Coordinates of C-alpha atoms and ligand atoms in Angstrom, one line a residue:
M230 CA -51.5 1.4 118.9
C231 CA -48.1 1.2 120.9
G232 CA -44.9 0.7 119.3
I233 CA -42.2 -1.8 120.0
V234 CA -38.7 -2.0 118.6
G235 CA -35.6 -4.5 119.9
S236 CA -32.3 -4.6 118.6
V237 CA -29.6 -7.8 120.0
G238 CA -26.1 -7.3 118.9
L239 CA -26.4 -3.7 116.9
K240 CA -23.5 -1.4 118.2
E241 CA -25.3 1.5 118.2
S242 CA -28.3 0.3 120.0
H243 CA -29.3 3.5 121.7
K244 CA -29.7 5.5 118.5
Y245 CA -31.7 2.8 116.8
I246 CA -33.9 2.3 120.2
I247 CA -34.5 5.8 120.5
D248 CA -35.1 6.8 116.2
G249 CA -37.4 4.2 116.2
L250 CA -39.3 4.9 118.7
K251 CA -39.6 8.6 117.2
T252 CA -40.5 6.7 114.2
L253 CA -43.5 4.4 116.3
D254 CA -44.8 7.8 118.8
Y255 CA -47.4 8.3 116.7
R256 CA -48.8 5.1 117.5
G257 CA -49.2 5.7 121.1
Y258 CA -47.4 8.6 123.0
D259 CA -48.7 8.0 126.9
S260 CA -45.5 7.0 127.8
A261 CA -41.9 5.5 126.8
G262 CA -39.2 2.8 128.0
V263 CA -36.1 1.1 127.4
A264 CA -34.5 -1.6 128.9
F265 CA -30.9 -2.0 127.8
L266 CA -29.3 -5.8 129.0
N267 CA -25.7 -6.2 129.1
K268 CA -25.9 -9.2 131.5
K269 CA -27.8 -7.4 133.8
I270 CA -31.0 -5.7 132.6
E271 CA -31.2 -1.9 133.3
L272 CA -34.7 0.3 132.6
F273 CA -35.3 3.9 131.7
K274 CA -39.0 5.1 131.7
A275 CA -40.7 8.4 131.1
V276 CA -43.9 9.6 130.8
G277 CA -44.8 11.4 127.9
T278 CA -43.0 11.3 124.7
V279 CA -39.5 9.9 123.8
D280 CA -37.8 12.8 123.8
K281 CA -38.7 13.2 127.3
L282 CA -37.4 9.5 127.7
S283 CA -34.0 10.2 125.6
S284 CA -33.2 13.1 128.3
I285 CA -32.6 10.6 131.1
I286 CA -31.0 8.1 129.3
P287 CA -27.0 8.5 129.0
S288 CA -25.5 9.4 125.8
D289 CA -22.8 6.9 125.8
K290 CA -25.7 3.9 127.3
E291 CA -25.5 1.0 124.8
G292 CA -26.9 -2.2 125.2
F293 CA -25.9 -6.0 123.6
V294 CA -29.3 -6.1 123.7
A295 CA -31.9 -3.4 124.5
I296 CA -35.6 -3.3 123.9
G297 CA -37.9 -0.3 123.8
H298 CA -42.1 0.5 124.1
T299 CA -44.0 3.3 123.2
R300 CA -47.2 2.9 125.1
W301 CA -50.9 4.1 124.5
A302 CA -52.5 3.0 127.8
T303 CA -55.0 0.3 127.5
H304 CA -54.8 -1.3 131.2
G305 CA -53.8 1.3 133.7
K306 CA -53.1 5.0 133.8
A307 CA -50.3 6.6 131.7
N308 CA -47.8 6.6 134.6
L309 CA -44.5 5.0 134.9
Y310 CA -45.7 2.2 136.9
N311 CA -47.6 1.2 133.9
C312 CA -44.6 2.2 131.8
H313 CA -43.2 -0.9 129.4
P314 CA -40.8 -2.4 129.8
H315 CA -41.8 -4.1 132.9
L316 CA -39.7 -6.2 134.8
S317 CA -40.7 -9.6 136.4
C318 CA -41.6 -10.2 140.4
G319 CA -38.1 -11.7 140.2
K320 CA -36.3 -9.1 138.2
K321 CA -34.8 -11.7 136.0
F322 CA -37.2 -10.5 133.1
A323 CA -38.1 -7.6 131.1
L324 CA -41.3 -7.6 128.3
V325 CA -42.7 -5.0 126.2
H326 CA -46.2 -5.5 124.6
N327 CA -48.4 -4.5 122.6
G328 CA -52.2 -5.9 122.4
T329 CA -54.8 -6.8 125.4
I330 CA -55.1 -9.9 127.3
E331 CA -58.4 -10.6 128.1
N332 CA -58.4 -13.2 130.7
Y333 CA -55.3 -11.0 132.7
Q334 CA -57.6 -10.9 135.8
E335 CA -58.1 -14.5 136.3
I336 CA -54.3 -15.5 135.7
Q337 CA -52.9 -12.6 138.0
K338 CA -55.4 -13.9 140.6
K339 CA -53.8 -17.4 140.5
L340 CA -50.1 -15.5 140.5
L341 CA -51.3 -13.7 143.4
D342 CA -52.1 -16.8 145.4
K343 CA -48.7 -18.5 144.9
G344 CA -47.2 -15.1 146.3
I345 CA -46.1 -12.9 143.2
T346 CA -46.6 -9.6 143.7
F347 CA -47.3 -6.9 140.5
T348 CA -46.1 -3.4 140.8
S349 CA -48.3 -2.2 137.7
D350 CA -51.9 -2.2 136.5
T351 CA -51.4 -3.4 133.2
D352 CA -52.6 -6.8 131.5
S353 CA -48.6 -6.8 130.1
E354 CA -46.7 -7.6 133.6
V355 CA -49.4 -10.6 134.1
I356 CA -48.1 -12.1 131.2
L357 CA -44.2 -11.5 132.4
N358 CA -44.9 -12.7 135.6
L359 CA -47.0 -16.1 134.5
I360 CA -43.7 -16.7 131.8
E361 CA -41.3 -16.3 135.2
F362 CA -43.4 -18.5 137.3
Y363 CA -43.2 -21.4 134.7
Y364 CA -39.7 -20.9 133.9
S365 CA -39.4 -21.2 138.1
Q366 CA -40.8 -25.0 137.5
E367 CA -39.6 -25.4 133.6
H368 CA -35.8 -23.5 133.6
D369 CA -36.3 -23.2 129.7
V370 CA -37.3 -19.7 128.7
L371 CA -39.0 -21.0 125.1
T372 CA -41.3 -24.0 126.7
S373 CA -42.1 -20.8 129.6
I374 CA -43.5 -19.3 126.7
R375 CA -45.0 -21.8 124.9
L376 CA -47.0 -22.7 128.1
A377 CA -48.2 -18.9 128.7
M378 CA -49.0 -18.8 125.2
K379 CA -51.2 -21.8 125.6
E380 CA -53.1 -20.1 128.6
I381 CA -53.2 -16.2 127.9
I382 CA -56.4 -15.4 125.6
G383 CA -55.9 -11.6 123.8
T384 CA -53.7 -10.1 121.4
Y385 CA -49.9 -9.8 122.1
A386 CA -46.9 -8.4 120.1
I387 CA -44.3 -9.4 123.0
C388 CA -40.4 -8.9 123.1
L389 CA -39.0 -10.9 126.4
I390 CA -35.6 -10.7 127.5
H391 CA -33.7 -12.5 130.6
E392 CA -31.0 -11.4 132.4
G393 CA -27.9 -13.3 131.4
E394 CA -29.1 -14.6 128.0
D395 CA -27.8 -12.2 124.9
K396 CA -31.1 -12.9 123.3
I397 CA -34.5 -11.3 122.3
Y398 CA -37.8 -14.3 122.9
V399 CA -40.8 -13.0 120.7
M400 CA -44.7 -13.9 121.0
K401 CA -47.1 -13.1 118.5
N402 CA -51.0 -13.1 118.2
A403 CA -53.0 -10.7 116.0
S404 CA -50.7 -7.8 116.5
P405 CA -48.0 -7.6 114.4
L406 CA -44.6 -8.2 114.8
L407 CA -41.3 -8.4 112.5
I408 CA -37.6 -9.1 112.7
G409 CA -34.9 -7.5 110.8
L410 CA -32.0 -9.5 109.7
G411 CA -28.8 -7.9 110.1
D412 CA -25.3 -8.2 109.7
K413 CA -23.9 -9.3 113.2
Y414 CA -27.0 -8.0 114.5
N415 CA -30.7 -8.7 114.2
L416 CA -33.6 -6.6 115.4
V417 CA -37.4 -6.5 115.7
A418 CA -40.3 -4.1 115.5
S419 CA -43.7 -3.7 115.5
D420 CA -43.5 -2.7 112.2
G421 CA -40.7 -2.1 109.3
S422 CA -40.4 1.8 109.4
P423 CA -37.4 1.6 112.1
M424 CA -35.7 -1.4 110.6
I425 CA -35.3 0.2 107.2
E426 CA -32.3 2.2 107.7
Y427 CA -30.7 -1.0 109.1
T428 CA -32.0 -3.8 106.6
D429 CA -34.3 -4.6 104.0
K430 CA -34.5 -8.4 104.7
F431 CA -37.5 -9.0 106.7
I432 CA -39.1 -12.0 109.2
E433 CA -43.1 -11.9 109.6
L434 CA -44.3 -14.1 112.3
D435 CA -47.5 -15.4 112.3
D436 CA -50.5 -15.8 115.0
K437 CA -49.7 -17.8 117.8
E438 CA -45.9 -18.3 116.8
Y439 CA -42.9 -17.6 119.5
G440 CA -39.2 -18.1 118.7
V441 CA -36.1 -16.9 120.1
V442 CA -33.4 -13.8 118.2
T443 CA -29.7 -13.8 118.9
S444 CA -27.2 -11.4 116.7
S445 CA -26.6 -14.3 114.3
S446 CA -29.6 -16.2 114.0
Y447 CA -33.3 -16.4 114.7
E448 CA -35.4 -19.7 115.6
I449 CA -39.3 -19.3 115.5
F450 CA -41.7 -22.2 116.9
N451 CA -45.7 -22.5 116.6
I452 CA -47.6 -23.0 119.9
D453 CA -47.1 -26.7 119.6
G454 CA -43.4 -26.3 120.2
E455 CA -42.9 -27.5 116.3
K456 CA -39.9 -25.8 114.5
Q457 CA -41.4 -23.1 111.7
N458 CA -39.3 -22.8 108.4
K459 CA -39.5 -18.8 107.7
S460 CA -37.5 -17.4 105.3
F461 CA -36.9 -13.6 104.6
V462 CA -38.8 -10.9 102.4
V463 CA -37.0 -7.9 101.2
K464 CA -38.9 -5.0 101.7
E465 CA -38.4 -1.8 99.3
A466 CA -37.4 1.7 101.4
E467 CA -40.1 2.9 100.4
L468 CA -41.1 4.3 103.5
V469 CA -39.7 7.8 103.0
K470 CA -37.9 9.3 106.6
H471 CA -40.8 11.8 108.5
S472 CA -39.7 15.4 108.0
L473 CA -41.6 18.3 108.8
N474 CA -40.0 20.1 105.5
G475 CA -40.2 23.8 106.9
Y476 CA -44.1 23.4 108.5
D477 CA -45.0 23.6 111.8
H478 CA -46.5 20.2 112.2
Y479 CA -47.0 17.3 110.1
M480 CA -51.1 18.1 109.7
I481 CA -50.8 20.9 107.8
K482 CA -47.8 19.3 105.8
E483 CA -50.1 16.5 104.9
I484 CA -52.9 18.6 104.2
E485 CA -50.8 20.5 102.1
E486 CA -49.6 17.6 100.0
I487 CA -53.3 16.4 99.1
E488 CA -52.6 18.0 95.7
S489 CA -49.7 16.1 94.7
V490 CA -51.1 12.8 96.3
V491 CA -54.1 13.1 94.2
K492 CA -51.7 14.0 91.1
R493 CA -49.5 10.9 92.4
L494 CA -52.6 8.4 92.2
I495 CA -52.7 9.4 88.5
S496 CA -49.4 8.3 87.4
E497 CA -49.5 5.5 89.4
Y498 CA -52.9 4.2 88.0
A499 CA -54.1 6.2 85.1
D500 CA -53.7 5.1 81.6
G501 CA -55.4 7.3 79.1
S502 CA -58.6 7.0 80.2
H503 CA -58.0 3.8 81.8
Y504 CA -56.3 2.4 85.2
K505 CA -54.0 -0.1 85.8
F506 CA -55.7 -2.6 87.8
D507 CA -55.8 -6.3 88.3
P508 CA -57.8 -7.2 85.3
E509 CA -59.2 -10.4 87.3
M510 CA -59.9 -8.0 90.2
I511 CA -61.7 -5.5 87.6
K512 CA -63.4 -8.9 86.2
K513 CA -64.6 -9.6 90.1
I514 CA -66.2 -7.0 91.0
R515 CA -68.3 -6.6 87.6
E516 CA -69.6 -9.9 88.3
S517 CA -70.4 -9.6 91.7
D518 CA -73.9 -8.3 92.6
H519 CA -73.2 -6.4 96.2
I520 CA -70.1 -4.5 97.5
I521 CA -69.5 -4.8 101.0
F522 CA -67.4 -1.6 102.2
L523 CA -65.4 -2.3 105.6
G524 CA -63.5 0.7 107.9
C525 CA -63.5 2.8 110.4
G526 CA -63.3 6.2 111.4
T527 CA -62.2 8.8 108.4
S528 CA -61.8 5.5 106.2
Y529 CA -65.2 4.5 107.0
H530 CA -66.3 7.9 105.7
A531 CA -64.3 7.3 102.5
S532 CA -66.0 4.0 102.5
L533 CA -69.6 6.0 102.3
V534 CA -68.4 8.1 99.3
G535 CA -66.9 4.8 97.5
G536 CA -70.6 3.2 98.5
R537 CA -72.3 5.7 96.6
Y538 CA -69.5 6.3 94.0
F539 CA -70.6 2.6 92.9
E540 CA -74.6 2.9 93.7
E541 CA -74.9 5.5 90.9
M542 CA -73.5 3.1 88.5
G543 CA -76.2 0.4 89.5
I544 CA -74.2 -1.7 91.7
P545 CA -75.6 -2.0 95.5
T546 CA -73.3 -1.4 97.9
A547 CA -73.4 -1.8 101.8
S548 CA -70.8 0.3 103.8
Y549 CA -70.0 -1.1 107.4
I550 CA -68.5 0.4 110.5
A551 CA -66.0 -2.6 110.6
S552 CA -66.4 -2.9 114.5
E553 CA -70.1 -3.2 114.0
W554 CA -70.2 -5.8 111.5
A555 CA -67.3 -7.7 112.9
F556 CA -70.1 -8.9 115.4
H557 CA -72.8 -9.2 113.3
P558 CA -71.6 -9.9 109.6
M559 CA -73.8 -9.7 106.9
F560 CA -72.7 -10.7 103.4
P561 CA -75.8 -9.1 101.6
G562 CA -76.4 -10.6 97.7
K563 CA -75.1 -13.9 96.2
K564 CA -72.1 -12.6 95.1
P565 CA -70.4 -10.2 97.3
F566 CA -66.9 -8.5 97.0
V567 CA -65.8 -6.9 99.9
I568 CA -63.6 -3.9 100.1
F569 CA -61.7 -2.6 103.2
I570 CA -60.4 0.6 103.3
S571 CA -57.4 1.3 106.0
Q572 CA -54.8 4.0 105.7
S573 CA -52.6 1.9 108.0
G574 CA -53.6 -1.7 107.3
E575 CA -53.4 -2.7 110.6
T576 CA -56.5 -2.0 112.3
A577 CA -57.5 -4.6 114.6
D578 CA -61.4 -4.3 114.1
L579 CA -60.8 -4.7 110.3
I580 CA -58.2 -7.6 110.6
H581 CA -61.2 -9.4 112.8
C582 CA -63.5 -8.6 109.9
Y583 CA -60.8 -9.9 107.5
K584 CA -61.0 -13.1 109.5
I585 CA -64.7 -13.8 108.9
V586 CA -64.4 -12.4 105.1
K587 CA -61.3 -15.4 104.6
E588 CA -63.2 -18.0 106.6
R589 CA -66.4 -17.5 104.7
G590 CA -64.5 -17.8 101.4
Y591 CA -64.9 -14.7 99.8
E592 CA -61.9 -12.6 98.2
S593 CA -61.2 -9.1 99.2
L594 CA -59.6 -5.8 98.3
I595 CA -57.4 -3.4 100.6
L596 CA -57.4 0.1 99.9
T597 CA -54.1 1.4 102.0
N598 CA -51.3 3.8 103.0
T599 CA -49.1 1.2 103.7
K600 CA -47.1 -1.4 102.1
G601 CA -46.2 -4.5 103.8
S602 CA -49.1 -4.3 106.4
T603 CA -51.2 -7.1 107.3
L604 CA -54.0 -6.6 105.3
E605 CA -52.1 -5.5 102.3
R606 CA -50.1 -8.8 102.5
R607 CA -53.5 -11.2 103.7
C608 CA -56.3 -9.8 101.4
T609 CA -56.5 -11.2 97.9
Y610 CA -55.9 -7.6 96.0
S611 CA -54.6 -4.4 97.1
L612 CA -54.6 -1.0 96.0
L613 CA -52.1 1.1 97.6
L614 CA -52.8 4.7 98.3
H615 CA -49.2 6.5 97.7
A616 CA -49.9 9.0 99.8
G617 CA -46.7 9.1 101.7
V618 CA -46.5 8.2 105.0
E619 CA -48.9 10.2 107.0
V620 CA -47.5 11.2 110.3
S621 CA -50.6 13.1 111.9
V622 CA -53.0 11.2 113.8
A623 CA -55.3 12.9 111.9
S624 CA -55.8 11.6 108.8
T625 CA -56.2 14.1 106.1
K626 CA -54.2 13.3 102.4
A627 CA -55.1 9.4 103.2
Y628 CA -58.6 10.6 103.5
A629 CA -57.9 12.1 100.2
A630 CA -56.1 9.4 98.4
Q631 CA -58.9 6.5 99.6
V632 CA -61.3 8.6 97.8
T633 CA -59.2 9.2 94.7
A634 CA -58.6 5.3 94.4
L635 CA -62.3 4.4 95.1
L636 CA -63.2 6.8 92.0
F637 CA -60.6 5.4 89.6
L638 CA -62.0 2.0 90.6
V639 CA -65.5 2.7 89.7
A640 CA -64.0 4.5 86.4
E641 CA -62.0 1.7 85.6
V642 CA -65.1 -0.8 86.4
F643 CA -67.5 1.6 84.6
N644 CA -65.2 2.5 82.0
L645 CA -66.2 6.3 83.2
D646 CA -63.9 8.7 80.5
Y647 CA -64.2 11.6 81.9
V648 CA -63.2 10.9 85.5
R649 CA -59.7 11.4 85.0
K650 CA -59.9 15.1 83.1
D651 CA -62.2 16.1 86.0
L652 CA -59.5 14.8 88.4
D653 CA -57.2 17.7 86.9
I654 CA -60.0 20.3 87.9
A655 CA -60.2 18.9 91.4
C656 CA -56.0 19.7 91.4
E657 CA -56.8 23.3 90.6
V658 CA -59.5 23.6 92.8
I659 CA -57.5 22.5 95.7
S660 CA -54.5 24.5 94.8
N661 CA -56.5 27.5 94.9
I662 CA -58.0 26.5 98.3
R663 CA -54.0 26.1 99.4
K664 CA -52.9 29.4 98.0
E665 CA -55.9 32.2 98.6
L666 CA -58.6 30.6 101.2
K667 CA -56.2 29.5 104.3
G668 CA -56.5 33.4 105.4
K669 CA -60.3 33.5 105.7
I670 CA -60.5 30.0 107.0
K671 CA -58.0 31.0 110.0
E672 CA -60.6 33.8 110.6
I673 CA -63.7 31.4 110.9
A674 CA -61.3 29.4 113.1
N675 CA -60.6 32.5 115.1
I676 CA -64.6 32.9 115.8
I677 CA -65.5 29.5 116.4
K678 CA -62.7 28.6 118.4
D679 CA -64.3 28.7 122.1
K680 CA -67.4 27.3 121.0
N681 CA -69.0 24.0 123.1
D682 CA -70.7 22.1 120.0
I683 CA -70.3 23.2 116.3
F684 CA -72.2 21.6 113.6
Y685 CA -71.8 20.5 110.4
L686 CA -74.7 20.3 107.7
G687 CA -75.1 18.9 104.6
R688 CA -76.6 16.5 101.9
G689 CA -75.3 13.7 99.6
Y690 CA -72.1 13.6 99.5
D691 CA -71.7 16.6 101.6
Y692 CA -73.3 14.9 104.0
Y693 CA -70.2 12.5 104.0
L694 CA -67.7 15.2 103.8
S695 CA -69.9 16.9 107.1
L696 CA -69.2 13.5 109.1
E697 CA -65.3 13.6 107.8
A698 CA -65.4 17.0 109.0
A699 CA -67.0 16.8 112.3
L700 CA -64.6 13.6 113.4
K701 CA -61.6 15.8 112.6
L702 CA -62.5 18.7 114.3
K703 CA -63.3 16.6 117.4
E704 CA -60.7 14.6 117.2
I705 CA -57.9 17.6 117.2
S706 CA -60.1 20.4 119.0
Y707 CA -61.5 19.0 121.8
I708 CA -64.7 20.6 120.7
H709 CA -68.0 18.6 120.4
S710 CA -69.0 18.5 117.0
E711 CA -71.3 16.6 114.9
G712 CA -71.9 16.0 110.8
I713 CA -75.8 16.1 110.4
A714 CA -77.2 15.1 107.1
G715 CA -79.5 18.8 106.2
G716 CA -83.0 16.7 106.8
E717 CA -82.4 15.5 109.8
L718 CA -81.9 18.7 111.2
K719 CA -85.9 18.7 112.0
H720 CA -85.9 15.5 113.1
G721 CA -83.8 15.9 116.6
P722 CA -81.0 17.5 116.3
I723 CA -82.3 21.5 115.6
A724 CA -82.9 21.0 119.5
L725 CA -79.5 21.7 120.2
I726 CA -79.2 24.9 118.3
E727 CA -79.6 28.2 119.9
S728 CA -77.9 31.7 120.3
G729 CA -74.5 31.7 118.6
T730 CA -74.1 28.4 118.2
P731 CA -71.8 27.7 114.7
V732 CA -73.7 25.8 112.3
I733 CA -71.2 25.0 109.0
V734 CA -73.0 24.3 105.8
F735 CA -71.9 22.7 102.2
I736 CA -73.5 23.7 99.1
T737 CA -71.6 22.3 96.5
D738 CA -74.7 19.9 95.2
H739 CA -77.4 21.9 92.6
I740 CA -79.6 19.2 93.3
T741 CA -80.0 19.9 97.2
A742 CA -78.9 23.1 97.0
A743 CA -82.1 25.0 97.7
S744 CA -83.0 22.5 100.5
M745 CA -79.7 23.4 102.0
R746 CA -80.8 27.0 102.1
G747 CA -84.0 26.2 103.8
N748 CA -82.2 24.4 106.6
I749 CA -80.0 27.7 107.0
E750 CA -83.2 29.9 107.3
E751 CA -84.1 27.1 110.0
V752 CA -80.9 27.1 112.2
K753 CA -80.7 30.9 111.5
S754 CA -83.9 31.7 113.1
R755 CA -82.8 30.0 116.2
G756 CA -79.9 32.0 116.3
A757 CA -77.2 30.2 114.9
D758 CA -74.0 31.8 113.4
V759 CA -73.9 29.8 109.9
Y760 CA -70.8 29.7 107.8
V761 CA -71.9 28.8 104.2
I762 CA -68.9 26.8 102.4
S763 CA -70.3 26.6 99.0
T764 CA -69.2 26.5 94.8
S765 CA -69.5 29.6 93.1
K766 CA -72.6 29.0 91.1
L767 CA -74.8 27.8 93.8
S768 CA -73.3 30.6 96.1
K769 CA -75.0 33.8 97.4
P770 CA -73.9 37.2 99.1
G771 CA -72.6 36.5 102.4
D772 CA -71.5 33.0 102.1
A773 CA -68.4 32.2 104.4
I774 CA -66.0 30.9 101.8
V775 CA -66.7 30.2 97.7
V776 CA -65.0 28.0 96.0
E777 CA -65.0 27.6 91.8
D778 CA -67.1 25.3 90.4
Y779 CA -66.3 21.8 90.0
P780 CA -68.3 18.6 89.3
S781 CA -70.0 17.8 92.7
Y782 CA -69.0 14.3 92.9
L783 CA -65.8 15.3 93.9
S784 CA -66.5 17.0 97.2
S785 CA -65.0 14.6 99.4
I786 CA -61.7 15.1 97.7
I787 CA -61.5 18.6 97.5
V788 CA -63.7 20.6 100.0
S789 CA -62.3 18.1 102.8
S790 CA -59.2 20.2 102.7
I791 CA -61.2 23.2 103.9
A792 CA -62.4 21.3 106.9
F793 CA -59.0 20.0 107.4
Y794 CA -57.5 23.3 107.3
L795 CA -60.5 24.3 109.8
A796 CA -60.0 21.9 112.0
Y797 CA -56.1 22.4 112.4
F798 CA -56.3 26.0 112.6
V799 CA -58.9 25.6 115.7
S800 CA -56.6 23.2 117.3
L801 CA -53.7 25.6 116.6
L802 CA -55.4 28.5 118.2
K803 CA -56.4 26.7 121.0
G804 CA -53.0 25.7 121.6
Y805 CA -53.3 22.6 121.5
N806 CA -50.7 19.2 120.1
V807 CA -52.2 18.7 116.8
D808 CA -50.6 15.8 115.7
K809 CA -50.6 13.8 118.7
P810 CA -54.0 14.6 119.9
R811 CA -54.9 13.5 123.5
N812 CA -56.2 9.7 123.8
L813 CA -55.9 8.8 120.1
A814 CA -53.6 6.7 118.2
K815 CA -52.8 6.7 114.7
S816 CA -52.8 2.4 114.3
V817 CA -55.4 1.3 116.6
T818 CA -54.3 -2.1 116.6
V819 CA -56.4 -3.1 119.4
E820 CA -60.3 -3.5 118.9
Ligands
F6R187 C1 -59.4 10.2 112.1 C2 -58.4 8.8 111.9 C3 -59.2 7.5 112.3 C4 -59.0 6.5 111.1 C5 -59.3 5.0 111.9 C6 -58.7 3.7 111.1 O1 -58.9 11.0 111.7 O2 -57.5 8.7 111.4 O3 -60.7 7.9 112.6 O4 -59.3 7.2 110.1 O5 -58.7 5.1 113.1 O6 -57.6 4.0 110.9 P1 -57.0 3.0 109.6 O7 -57.6 4.0 108.2 O8 -55.4 3.3 109.2 O9 -57.8 1.5 109.2

């Protein structure tokens, strides 16, 4: 969710902090702030983007110590008071925090009773003042941090600075925090991407650890105050620098990359009609009697498709929304195998599930786009999506990559030699959609952009696609949209259809095509404006968009790009910030 950067001893601290926050601002963009420490703490804060923050900082401003933050509001409105860094009541400490504190109200009450005052509505300021309170008794920052950590319940990645000290203090629990090691400087950030231009050596803090970083050293302790021996890991600079490459928005760039992402996955994993996966993992999947898929949002939608792939081959599966499963975990079967799906690899709900899976002693696989992410490091097996950094908050190419990777997995487990060739067809159809259909899609976008409710209908794979299409549209156009299984229409949702309601219907499966045509008649007779997206053999005169034929199990990889373009154009025509929709963040690191 929020992003953190910090530097100590770095000459170009201003550049690192601003560029770093820009790298992270897709994680949250309600407000941004920085604290420079040159003996004294100096704060700069802005509501909105990092560019706004940058415009208020003098260009020659540097700090021997600096910490910065980009915020996605959880406690308190997006205003200057709630913008990080926060300054303590006594004005000697400043802090940036990612995460949420469950018992902050209790602690705040205790501090208020002692005369400590607060200037924000945030849970973060409570931690800060708690540390300052302990410091007033202990006169030692590390001890004060440890005492505070024993008291706070919640998730946090924190950087803290103290007037007069050339140091950054760090604390971590269930929210990622890395230290990057440089030459005569050290860095801190909530993920590796801001630091990759400065170092490839990283120390990862574990949960309930805290420590101190200077320009030439670092020390990490566990919650009992015992010093931890932590060695660094070297990470490849695989994280490509974000660039629009001439596109107006990341979302359209990322949709247009789908074909190349599928091709990259083929070249990374396909080996003739087999796939280069850990044989041990494939054996475990083959031996399992049940596959449990866990994901959130778009990744959950990909898991529905993956579940179906395995079920069709005879392995029972269950796909769960991670935040639901976490509170009522179910392990169907005697030998389940767990597959997590997460573009970021940092989603808090999934990490919660991972802990349960681990406690129960089950092995797991993570499908992720983010090498070195928390889940990638922790799960027994990992399958990288190689989609390249996805900057737009709305996930597009990562979804296509997730479904493609799941297809490879099922192809390897069941020796399906036709999949590899079918994907060539998929790439061709995706390419033709990109070259020929955008004009038509934009026309539909123009007609539906001012509607209040839009429905997507489909059956089978097209139903899963409808769910994803509706999610994409609602998140960036703010239009209410729903994906409905064709057969469910009569069981309730048809009550919502009235004159002029747009209904977008996917017909790509010959088994359900006739039933879908029946659904179209039902909604038309209630006045709906119907837009059919069909494949050539199943098309009828009047269909809005017709694509070449392909094996219908590939719908989620192919036709998803039509749904993504449509959402993009609607958002664009409405004048919204396509890449950074309101209230959302790229990496959802709070539950
Ligand atoms: C929608 C979207 C979200 C994410 C969800 C899970 O476009 O991007 O629904 O899919 O927040 O995120 P990851 O895949 O990072 O676990």
